[in-house]
mmCIF file of C-alpha atoms and ligand atoms in Angstrom:
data_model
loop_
_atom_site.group_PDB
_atom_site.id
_atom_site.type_symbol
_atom_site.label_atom_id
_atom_site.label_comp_id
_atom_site.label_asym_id
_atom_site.label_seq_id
_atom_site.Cartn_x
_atom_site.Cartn_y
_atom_site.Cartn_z
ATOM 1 C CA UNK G 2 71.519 -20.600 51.249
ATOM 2 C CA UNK G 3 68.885 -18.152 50.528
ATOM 3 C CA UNK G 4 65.523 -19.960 48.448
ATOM 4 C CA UNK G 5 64.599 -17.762 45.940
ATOM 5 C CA UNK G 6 60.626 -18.681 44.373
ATOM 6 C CA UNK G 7 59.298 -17.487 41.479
ATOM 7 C CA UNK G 8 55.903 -17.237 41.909
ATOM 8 C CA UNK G 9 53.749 -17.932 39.497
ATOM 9 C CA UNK G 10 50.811 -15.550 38.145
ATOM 10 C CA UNK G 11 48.376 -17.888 40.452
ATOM 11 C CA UNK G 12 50.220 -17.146 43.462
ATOM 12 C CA UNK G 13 50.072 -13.684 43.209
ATOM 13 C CA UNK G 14 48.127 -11.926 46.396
ATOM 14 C CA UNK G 15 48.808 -8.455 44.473
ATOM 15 C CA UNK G 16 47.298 -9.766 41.428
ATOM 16 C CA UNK G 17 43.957 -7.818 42.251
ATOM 17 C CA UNK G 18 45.994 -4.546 43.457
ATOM 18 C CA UNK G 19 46.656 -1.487 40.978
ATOM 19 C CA UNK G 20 50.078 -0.611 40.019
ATOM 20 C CA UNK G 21 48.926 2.481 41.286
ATOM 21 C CA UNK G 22 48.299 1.257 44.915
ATOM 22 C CA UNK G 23 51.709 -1.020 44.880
ATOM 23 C CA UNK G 24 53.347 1.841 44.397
ATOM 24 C CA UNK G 25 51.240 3.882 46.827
ATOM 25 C CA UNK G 26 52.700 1.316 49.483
ATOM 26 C CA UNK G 27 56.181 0.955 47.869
ATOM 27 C CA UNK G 28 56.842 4.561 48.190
ATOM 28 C CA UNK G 29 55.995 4.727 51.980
ATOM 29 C CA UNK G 30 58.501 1.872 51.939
ATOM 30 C CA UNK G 31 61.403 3.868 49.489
ATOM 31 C CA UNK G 32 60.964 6.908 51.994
ATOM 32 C CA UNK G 33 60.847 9.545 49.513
ATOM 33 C CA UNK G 34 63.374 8.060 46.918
ATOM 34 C CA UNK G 35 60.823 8.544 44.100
ATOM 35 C CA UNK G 36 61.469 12.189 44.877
ATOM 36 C CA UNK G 37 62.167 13.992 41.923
ATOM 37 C CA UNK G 38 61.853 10.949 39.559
ATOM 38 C CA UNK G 39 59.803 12.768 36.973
ATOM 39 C CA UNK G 40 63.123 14.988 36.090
ATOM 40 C CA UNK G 41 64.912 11.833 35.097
ATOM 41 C CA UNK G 42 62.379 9.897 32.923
ATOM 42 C CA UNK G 43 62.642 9.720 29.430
ATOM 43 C CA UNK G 44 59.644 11.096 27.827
ATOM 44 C CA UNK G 45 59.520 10.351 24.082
ATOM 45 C CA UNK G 46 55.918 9.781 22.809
ATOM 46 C CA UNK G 47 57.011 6.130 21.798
ATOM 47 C CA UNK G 48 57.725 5.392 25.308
ATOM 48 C CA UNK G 49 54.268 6.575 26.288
ATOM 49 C CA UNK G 50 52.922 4.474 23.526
ATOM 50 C CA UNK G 51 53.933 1.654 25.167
ATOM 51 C CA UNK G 52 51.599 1.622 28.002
ATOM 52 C CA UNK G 53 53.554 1.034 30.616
ATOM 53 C CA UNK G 54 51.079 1.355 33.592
ATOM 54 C CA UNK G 55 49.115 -1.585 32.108
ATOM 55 C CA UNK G 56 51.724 -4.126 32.833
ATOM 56 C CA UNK G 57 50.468 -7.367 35.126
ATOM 57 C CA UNK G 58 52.570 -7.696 38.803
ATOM 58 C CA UNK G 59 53.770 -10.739 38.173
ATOM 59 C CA UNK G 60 57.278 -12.023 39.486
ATOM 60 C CA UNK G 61 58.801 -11.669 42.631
ATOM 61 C CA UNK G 62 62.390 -12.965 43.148
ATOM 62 C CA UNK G 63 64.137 -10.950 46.213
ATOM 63 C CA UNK G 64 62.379 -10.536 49.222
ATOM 64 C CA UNK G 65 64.701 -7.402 49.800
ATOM 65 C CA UNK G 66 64.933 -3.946 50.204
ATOM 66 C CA UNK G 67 64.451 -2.327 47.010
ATOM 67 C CA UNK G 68 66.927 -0.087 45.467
ATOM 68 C CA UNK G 69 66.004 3.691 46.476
ATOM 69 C CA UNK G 70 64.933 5.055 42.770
ATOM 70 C CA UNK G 71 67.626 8.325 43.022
ATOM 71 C CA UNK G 72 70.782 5.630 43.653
ATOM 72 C CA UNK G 73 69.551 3.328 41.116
ATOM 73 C CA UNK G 74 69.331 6.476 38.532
ATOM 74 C CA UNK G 75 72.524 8.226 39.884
ATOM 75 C CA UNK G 76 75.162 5.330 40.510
ATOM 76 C CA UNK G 77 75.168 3.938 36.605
ATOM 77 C CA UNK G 78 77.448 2.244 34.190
ATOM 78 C CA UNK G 79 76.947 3.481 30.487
ATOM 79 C CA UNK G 80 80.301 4.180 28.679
ATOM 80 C CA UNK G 81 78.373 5.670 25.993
ATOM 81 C CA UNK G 82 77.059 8.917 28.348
ATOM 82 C CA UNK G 83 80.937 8.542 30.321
ATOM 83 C CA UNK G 84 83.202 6.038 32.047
ATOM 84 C CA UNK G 85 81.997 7.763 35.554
ATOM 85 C CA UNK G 86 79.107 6.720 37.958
ATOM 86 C CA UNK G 87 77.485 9.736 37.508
ATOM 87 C CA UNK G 88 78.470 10.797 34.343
ATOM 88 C CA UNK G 89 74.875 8.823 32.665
ATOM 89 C CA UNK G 90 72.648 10.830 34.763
ATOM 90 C CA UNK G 91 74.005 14.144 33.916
ATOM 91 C CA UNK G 92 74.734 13.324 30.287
ATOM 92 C CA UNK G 93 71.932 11.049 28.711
ATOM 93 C CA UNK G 94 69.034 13.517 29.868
ATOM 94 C CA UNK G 95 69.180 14.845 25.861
ATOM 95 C CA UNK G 96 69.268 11.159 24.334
ATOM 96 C CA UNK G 97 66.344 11.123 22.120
ATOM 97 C CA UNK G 98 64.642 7.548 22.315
ATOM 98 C CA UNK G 99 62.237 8.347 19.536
ATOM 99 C CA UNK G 100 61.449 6.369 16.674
ATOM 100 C CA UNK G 101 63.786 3.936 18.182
ATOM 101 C CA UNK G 102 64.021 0.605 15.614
ATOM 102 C CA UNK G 103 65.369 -2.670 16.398
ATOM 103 C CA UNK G 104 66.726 -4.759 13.795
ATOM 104 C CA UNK G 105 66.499 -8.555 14.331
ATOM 105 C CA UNK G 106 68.554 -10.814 12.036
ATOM 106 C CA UNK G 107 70.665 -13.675 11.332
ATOM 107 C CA UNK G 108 69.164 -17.572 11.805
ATOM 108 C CA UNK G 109 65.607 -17.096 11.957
ATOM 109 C CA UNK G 110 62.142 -17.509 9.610
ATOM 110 C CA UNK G 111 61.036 -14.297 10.034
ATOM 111 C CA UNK G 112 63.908 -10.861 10.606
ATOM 112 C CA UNK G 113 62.836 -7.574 10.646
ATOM 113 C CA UNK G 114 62.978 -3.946 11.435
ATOM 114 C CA UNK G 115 60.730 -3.296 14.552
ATOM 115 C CA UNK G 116 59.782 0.116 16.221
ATOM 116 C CA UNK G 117 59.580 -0.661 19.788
ATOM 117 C CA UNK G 118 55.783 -0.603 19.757
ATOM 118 C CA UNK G 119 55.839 -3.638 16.903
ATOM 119 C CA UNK G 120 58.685 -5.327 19.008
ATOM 120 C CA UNK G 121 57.236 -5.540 22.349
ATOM 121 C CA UNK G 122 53.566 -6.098 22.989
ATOM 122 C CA UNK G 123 52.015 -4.215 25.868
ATOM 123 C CA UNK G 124 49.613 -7.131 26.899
ATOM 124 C CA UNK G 125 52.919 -9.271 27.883
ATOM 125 C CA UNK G 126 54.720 -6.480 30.277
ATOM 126 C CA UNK G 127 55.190 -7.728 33.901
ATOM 127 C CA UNK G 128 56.842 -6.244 36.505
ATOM 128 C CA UNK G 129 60.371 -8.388 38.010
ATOM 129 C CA UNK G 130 61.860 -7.237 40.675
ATOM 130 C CA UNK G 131 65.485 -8.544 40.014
ATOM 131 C CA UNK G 132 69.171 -8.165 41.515
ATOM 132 C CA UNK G 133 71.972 -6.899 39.308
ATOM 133 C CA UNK G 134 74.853 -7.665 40.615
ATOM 134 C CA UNK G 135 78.323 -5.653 39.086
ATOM 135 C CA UNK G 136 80.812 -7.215 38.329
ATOM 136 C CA UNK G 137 82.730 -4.676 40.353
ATOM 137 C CA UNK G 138 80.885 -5.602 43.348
ATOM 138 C CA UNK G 139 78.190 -3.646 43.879
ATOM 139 C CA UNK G 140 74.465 -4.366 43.551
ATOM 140 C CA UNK G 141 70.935 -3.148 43.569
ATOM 141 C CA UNK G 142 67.043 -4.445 43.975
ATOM 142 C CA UNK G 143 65.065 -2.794 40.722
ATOM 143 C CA UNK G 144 61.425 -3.387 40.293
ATOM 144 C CA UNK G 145 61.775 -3.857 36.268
ATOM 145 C CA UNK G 146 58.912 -3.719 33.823
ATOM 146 C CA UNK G 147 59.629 -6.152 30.588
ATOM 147 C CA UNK G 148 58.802 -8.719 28.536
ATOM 148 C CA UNK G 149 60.395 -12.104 28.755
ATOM 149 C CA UNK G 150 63.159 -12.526 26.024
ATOM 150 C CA UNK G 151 61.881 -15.553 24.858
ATOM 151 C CA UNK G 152 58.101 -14.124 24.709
ATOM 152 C CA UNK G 153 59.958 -11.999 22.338
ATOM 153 C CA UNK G 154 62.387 -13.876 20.426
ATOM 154 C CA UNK G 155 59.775 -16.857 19.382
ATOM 155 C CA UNK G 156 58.019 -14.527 17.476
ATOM 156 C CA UNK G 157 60.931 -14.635 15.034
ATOM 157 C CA UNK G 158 61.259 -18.162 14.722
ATOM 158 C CA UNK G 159 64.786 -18.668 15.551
ATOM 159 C CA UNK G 160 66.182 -22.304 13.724
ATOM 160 C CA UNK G 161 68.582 -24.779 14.555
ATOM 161 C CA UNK G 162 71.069 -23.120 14.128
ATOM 162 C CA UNK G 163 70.955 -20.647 16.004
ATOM 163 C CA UNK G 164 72.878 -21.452 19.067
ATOM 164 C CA UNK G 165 73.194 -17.904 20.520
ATOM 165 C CA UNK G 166 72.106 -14.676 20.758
ATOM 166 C CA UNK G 167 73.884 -11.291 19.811
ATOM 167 C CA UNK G 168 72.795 -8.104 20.925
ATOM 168 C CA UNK G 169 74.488 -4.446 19.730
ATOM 169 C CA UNK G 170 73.490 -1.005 21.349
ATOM 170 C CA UNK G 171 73.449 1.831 19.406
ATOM 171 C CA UNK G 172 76.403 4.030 17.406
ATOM 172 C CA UNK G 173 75.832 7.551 17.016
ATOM 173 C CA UNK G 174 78.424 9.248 18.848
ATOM 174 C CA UNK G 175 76.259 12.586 18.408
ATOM 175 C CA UNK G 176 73.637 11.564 20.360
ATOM 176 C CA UNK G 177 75.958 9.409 22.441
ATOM 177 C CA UNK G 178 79.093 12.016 23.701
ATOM 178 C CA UNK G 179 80.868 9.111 25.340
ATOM 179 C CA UNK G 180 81.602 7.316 21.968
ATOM 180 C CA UNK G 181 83.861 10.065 21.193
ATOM 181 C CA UNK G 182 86.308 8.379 22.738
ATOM 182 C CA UNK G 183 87.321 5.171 21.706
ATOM 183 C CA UNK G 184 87.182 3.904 25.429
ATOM 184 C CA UNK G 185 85.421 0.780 24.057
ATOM 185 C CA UNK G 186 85.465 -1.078 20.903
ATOM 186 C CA UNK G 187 81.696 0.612 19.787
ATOM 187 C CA UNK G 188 79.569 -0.972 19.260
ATOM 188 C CA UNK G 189 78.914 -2.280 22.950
ATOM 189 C CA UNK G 190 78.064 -5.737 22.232
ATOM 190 C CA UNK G 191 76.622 -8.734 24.056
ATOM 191 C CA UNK G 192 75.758 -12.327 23.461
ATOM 192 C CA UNK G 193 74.068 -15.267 25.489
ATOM 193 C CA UNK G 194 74.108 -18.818 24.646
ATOM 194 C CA UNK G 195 70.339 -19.560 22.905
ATOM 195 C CA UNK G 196 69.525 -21.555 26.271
ATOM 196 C CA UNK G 197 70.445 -18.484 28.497
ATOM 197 C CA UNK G 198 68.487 -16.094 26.067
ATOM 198 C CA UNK G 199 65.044 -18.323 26.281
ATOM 199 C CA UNK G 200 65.477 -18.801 30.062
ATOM 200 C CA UNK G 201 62.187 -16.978 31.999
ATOM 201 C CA UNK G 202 64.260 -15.151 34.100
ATOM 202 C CA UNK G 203 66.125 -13.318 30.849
ATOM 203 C CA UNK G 204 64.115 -10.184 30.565
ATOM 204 C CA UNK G 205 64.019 -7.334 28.271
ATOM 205 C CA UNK G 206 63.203 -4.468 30.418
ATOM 206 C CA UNK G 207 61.411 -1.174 29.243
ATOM 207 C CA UNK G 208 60.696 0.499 32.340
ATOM 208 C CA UNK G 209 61.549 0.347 35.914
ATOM 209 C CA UNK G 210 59.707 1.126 39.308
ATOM 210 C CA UNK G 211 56.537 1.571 37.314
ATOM 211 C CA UNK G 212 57.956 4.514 34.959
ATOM 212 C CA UNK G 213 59.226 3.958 31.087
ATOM 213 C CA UNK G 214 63.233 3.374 31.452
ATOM 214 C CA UNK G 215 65.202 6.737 32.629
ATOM 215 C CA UNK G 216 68.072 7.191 29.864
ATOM 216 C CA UNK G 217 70.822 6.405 32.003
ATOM 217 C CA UNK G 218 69.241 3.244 32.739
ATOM 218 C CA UNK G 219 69.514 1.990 28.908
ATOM 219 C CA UNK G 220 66.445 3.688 27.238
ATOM 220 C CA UNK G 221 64.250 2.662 25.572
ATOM 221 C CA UNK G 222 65.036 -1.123 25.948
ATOM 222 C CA UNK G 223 67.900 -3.029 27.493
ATOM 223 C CA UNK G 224 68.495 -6.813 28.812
ATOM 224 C CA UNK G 225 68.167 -7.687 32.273
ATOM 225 C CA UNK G 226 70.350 -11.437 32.965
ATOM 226 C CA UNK G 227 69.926 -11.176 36.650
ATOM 227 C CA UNK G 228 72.001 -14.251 37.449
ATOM 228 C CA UNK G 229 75.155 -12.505 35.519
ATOM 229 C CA UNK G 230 77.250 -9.719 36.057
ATOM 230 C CA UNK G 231 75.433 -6.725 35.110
ATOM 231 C CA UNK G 232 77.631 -6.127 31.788
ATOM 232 C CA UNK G 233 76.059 -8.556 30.345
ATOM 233 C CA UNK G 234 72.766 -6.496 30.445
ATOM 234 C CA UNK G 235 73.288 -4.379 27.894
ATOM 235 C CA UNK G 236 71.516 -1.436 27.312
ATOM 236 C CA UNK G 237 69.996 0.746 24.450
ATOM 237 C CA UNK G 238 69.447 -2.205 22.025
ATOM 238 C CA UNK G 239 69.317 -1.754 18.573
ATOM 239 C CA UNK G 240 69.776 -4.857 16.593
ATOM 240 C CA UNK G 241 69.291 -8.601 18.113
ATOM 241 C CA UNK G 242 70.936 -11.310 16.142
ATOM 242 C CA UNK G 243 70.699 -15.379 16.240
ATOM 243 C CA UNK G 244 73.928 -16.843 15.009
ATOM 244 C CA UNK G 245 75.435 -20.759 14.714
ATOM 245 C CA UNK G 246 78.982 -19.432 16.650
ATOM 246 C CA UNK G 247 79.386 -17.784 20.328
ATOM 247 C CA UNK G 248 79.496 -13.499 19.246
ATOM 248 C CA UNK G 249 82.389 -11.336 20.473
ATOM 249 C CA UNK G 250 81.245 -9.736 23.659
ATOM 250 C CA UNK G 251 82.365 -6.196 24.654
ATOM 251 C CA UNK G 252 84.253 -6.824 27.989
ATOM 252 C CA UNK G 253 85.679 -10.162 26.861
ATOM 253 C CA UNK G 254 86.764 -8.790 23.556
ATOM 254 C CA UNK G 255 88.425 -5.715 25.927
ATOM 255 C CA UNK G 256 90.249 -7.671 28.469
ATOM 256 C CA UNK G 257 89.798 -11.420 27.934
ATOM 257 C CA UNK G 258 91.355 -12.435 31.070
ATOM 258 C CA UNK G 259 89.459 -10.496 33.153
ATOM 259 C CA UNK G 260 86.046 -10.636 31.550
ATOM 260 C CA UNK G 261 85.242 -14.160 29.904
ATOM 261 C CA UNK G 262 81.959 -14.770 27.595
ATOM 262 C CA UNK G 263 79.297 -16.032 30.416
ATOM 263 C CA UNK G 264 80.230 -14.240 33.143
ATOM 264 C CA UNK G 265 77.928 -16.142 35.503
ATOM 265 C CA UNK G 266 77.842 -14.323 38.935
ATOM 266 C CA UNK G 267 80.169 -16.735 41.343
ATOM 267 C CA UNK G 268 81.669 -15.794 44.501
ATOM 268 C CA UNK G 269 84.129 -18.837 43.735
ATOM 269 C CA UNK G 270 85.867 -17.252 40.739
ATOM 270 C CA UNK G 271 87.560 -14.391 42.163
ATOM 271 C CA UNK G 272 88.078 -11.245 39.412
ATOM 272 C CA UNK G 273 92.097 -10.861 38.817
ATOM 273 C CA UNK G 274 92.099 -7.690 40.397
ATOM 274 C CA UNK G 275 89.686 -8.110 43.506
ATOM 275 C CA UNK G 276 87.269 -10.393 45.232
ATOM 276 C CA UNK G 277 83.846 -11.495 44.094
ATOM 277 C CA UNK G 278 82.946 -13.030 47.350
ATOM 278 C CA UNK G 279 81.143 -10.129 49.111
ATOM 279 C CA UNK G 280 79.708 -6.815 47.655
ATOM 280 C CA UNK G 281 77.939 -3.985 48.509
ATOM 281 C CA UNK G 282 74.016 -3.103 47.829
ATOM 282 C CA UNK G 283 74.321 1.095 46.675
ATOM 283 C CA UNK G 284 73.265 2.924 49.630
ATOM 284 C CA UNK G 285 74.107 0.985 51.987
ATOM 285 C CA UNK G 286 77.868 0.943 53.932
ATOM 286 C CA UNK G 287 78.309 -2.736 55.167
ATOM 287 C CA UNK G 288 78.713 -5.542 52.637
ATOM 288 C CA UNK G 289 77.191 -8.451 52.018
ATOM 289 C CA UNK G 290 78.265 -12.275 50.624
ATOM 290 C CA UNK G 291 77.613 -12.714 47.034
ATOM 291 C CA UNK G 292 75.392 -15.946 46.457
ATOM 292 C CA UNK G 293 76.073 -17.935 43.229
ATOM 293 C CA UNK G 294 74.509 -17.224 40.503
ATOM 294 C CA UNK G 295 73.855 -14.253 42.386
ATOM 295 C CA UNK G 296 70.926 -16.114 44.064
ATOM 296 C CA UNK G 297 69.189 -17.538 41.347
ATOM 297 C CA UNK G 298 71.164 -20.970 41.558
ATOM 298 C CA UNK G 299 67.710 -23.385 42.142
ATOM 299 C CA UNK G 300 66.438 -21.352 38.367
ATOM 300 C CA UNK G 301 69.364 -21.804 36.475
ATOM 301 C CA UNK G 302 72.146 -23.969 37.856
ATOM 302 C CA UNK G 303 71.159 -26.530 35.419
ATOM 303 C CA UNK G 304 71.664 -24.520 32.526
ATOM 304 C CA UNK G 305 76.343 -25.189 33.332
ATOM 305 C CA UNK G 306 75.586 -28.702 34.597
ATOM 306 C CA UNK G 307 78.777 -30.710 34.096
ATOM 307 C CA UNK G 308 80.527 -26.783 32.789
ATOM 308 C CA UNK G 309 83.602 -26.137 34.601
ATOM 309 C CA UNK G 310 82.521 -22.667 35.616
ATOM 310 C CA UNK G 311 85.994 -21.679 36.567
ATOM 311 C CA UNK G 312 86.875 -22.454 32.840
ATOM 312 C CA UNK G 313 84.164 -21.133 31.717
ATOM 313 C CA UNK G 314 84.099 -18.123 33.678
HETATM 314 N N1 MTE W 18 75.402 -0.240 26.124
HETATM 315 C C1 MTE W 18 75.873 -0.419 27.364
HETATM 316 N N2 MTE W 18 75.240 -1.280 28.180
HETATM 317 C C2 MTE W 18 75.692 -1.475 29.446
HETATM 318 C C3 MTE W 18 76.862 -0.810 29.909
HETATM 319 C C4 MTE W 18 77.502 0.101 29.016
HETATM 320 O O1 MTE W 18 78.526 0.731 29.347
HETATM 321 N N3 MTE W 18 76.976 0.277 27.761
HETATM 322 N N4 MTE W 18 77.322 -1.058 31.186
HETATM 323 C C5 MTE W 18 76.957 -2.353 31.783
HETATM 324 C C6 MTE W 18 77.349 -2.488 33.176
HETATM 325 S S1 MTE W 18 79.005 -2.704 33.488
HETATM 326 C C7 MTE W 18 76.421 -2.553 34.196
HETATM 327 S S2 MTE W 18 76.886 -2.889 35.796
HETATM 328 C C8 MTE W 18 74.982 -2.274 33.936
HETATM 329 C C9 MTE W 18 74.551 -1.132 34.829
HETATM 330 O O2 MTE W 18 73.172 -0.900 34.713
HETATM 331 P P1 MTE W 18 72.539 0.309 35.531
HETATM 332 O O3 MTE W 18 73.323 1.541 35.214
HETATM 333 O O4 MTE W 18 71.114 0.395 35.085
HETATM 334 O O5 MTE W 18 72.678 -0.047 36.967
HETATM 335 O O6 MTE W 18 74.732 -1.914 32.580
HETATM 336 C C10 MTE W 18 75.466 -2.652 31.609
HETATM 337 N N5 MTE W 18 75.018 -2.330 30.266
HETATM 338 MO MO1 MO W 19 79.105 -3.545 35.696
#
């Protein structure tokens, strides 16, 4: 079994090296697969208000290849832009991220309506290079940029009661062609239990490999849970509740037998309809073994201690 570290701000030997210069290297490393990137990136001033070059290197969890930047921005699932892998990249390049507001409600001291500069602070942006593993078995290495959901979600001063977290992406089937079509219950929806949510790994990302977040990618903010299948990182957020009982998730509420609420990456637990025991990194041809918790079993095992996980699935 693969030992995954997080390494702590203090460990960091890039601390003292600009973003700039990472990438410098990084892009030797890609060969090329930045190519063309500026095309894709969402450009809204709000995004640029957010300064997204001033984020701190920080955490490090996959000493892997990362994902080349034109696969991670070509191969995408986003039901809103289209049910196909490519249909997000050629249909979200209009979606207009501006004066994007997030409403955060339910059991907490202090709701509100946020624009995304209010919501996430620039000061706390790190970059995490994370997994996401799909649930239909493929995966990629992304360099994110984000803010720690629990950074965020303190702030709001979430109470007892609140024993998870719902999350809803946007409706506006205007800007959003794919909700046309009533291929999904919109809108998407997500939810993690309030332990889940405030884990360090749970990230909300705004940007990826040093850029604000490309369209297709879930601009301008979406979830990262890189130890669960990757529907569970929902994209385009709009409103972030705290609620007392577990929220109706999209793929659960969809096909409950195939898709259950926690969705915790397990080679163990095969889908109904195929394997989860190997999968295959985009761009590459040969697959690879899926690790629990898609490696990030030492961070967050304890978390379903004494859960039967193929119960709770
Ligand atoms: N709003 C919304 N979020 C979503 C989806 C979606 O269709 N709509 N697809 C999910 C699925 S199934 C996966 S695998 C990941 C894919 O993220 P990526 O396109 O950035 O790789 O986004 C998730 N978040
Ligand atoms: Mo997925």
């Amino acid at each position: 079994m693969r030992v995954i570290k997080i390494r702590k701000a203090s460990d960091c030997r890039e601390q003292d090296v600009t973003p700039e210069a990472i990438y410098r290297q990084r892009r030797a490393f890609m060969k090329g697969s930045m190519l063309g990137a500026g095309l894709l990136l969402g450009s809204s001033p709000l995004q640029a208000a957010l300064n997204i070059t001033g984020y701190r290197e920080k955490v490090v969890t996959v000493d892997e290849e990362i994902t080349p930047f034109k696969d991670a921005t070509r191969y995408n699932n986003f039901y809103e832009f289209g049910t196909g892998k490519s249909d997000p990249a050629r249909n979200a390049g209009e979606f207009d991220t501006s004066d994007w507001k997030v409403t955060v409600s339910g059991e907490c001291a202090k709701p509100g309506v946020l624009s995304l500069e209010d919501l996430i602070d620039n000061k706390d942006l790190e970059e995490r290079i994370y997994r996401l593993r799909c649930v239909e078995a493929w995966s990629m290495v992304i360099p994110w940029i984000g803010v720690p959901l629990a950074t965020l979600l303190k702030r709001f001063e979430p109470t007892s009661k609140a024993k998870y977290v719902a999350f809803r992406t946007l409706v506006d089937p205007e800007r959003m062609p794919g909700q046309k079509r009533a291929v999904l219950d919109w809108p998407y929806r997500e939810g993690l239990r309030i332990d889940e949510a405030m884990h360090p790994l749970t990230l909300i990302a705004v940007g990826m490999y040093g850029k604000p977040m490309p369209n297709q990618n879930g601009a301008p903010l979406r979830l990262v849970v890189p130890w669960k299948y990757g529907f569970k990182s929902i994209k385009s957020i709009v409103a972030i509740e705290f609620t007392e009982q577990q929220p109706q998730t999209t793929w659960n509420m969809q096909n409950p037998r195939e898709y259950g609420f926690y969705s915790n990456v397990n080679p163990k637990v095969s889908h109904p309809r195929w394997s989860q025991a190997r999968e295959r990194r985009i761009g590459e041809f040969f697959k690879r073994k899926t690790l629990m918790f898609n490696g990030y079993e030492d961070e967050v095992a304890s978390l379903y201690a004494g859960m039967d996980l193929k119960k709770y699935f």
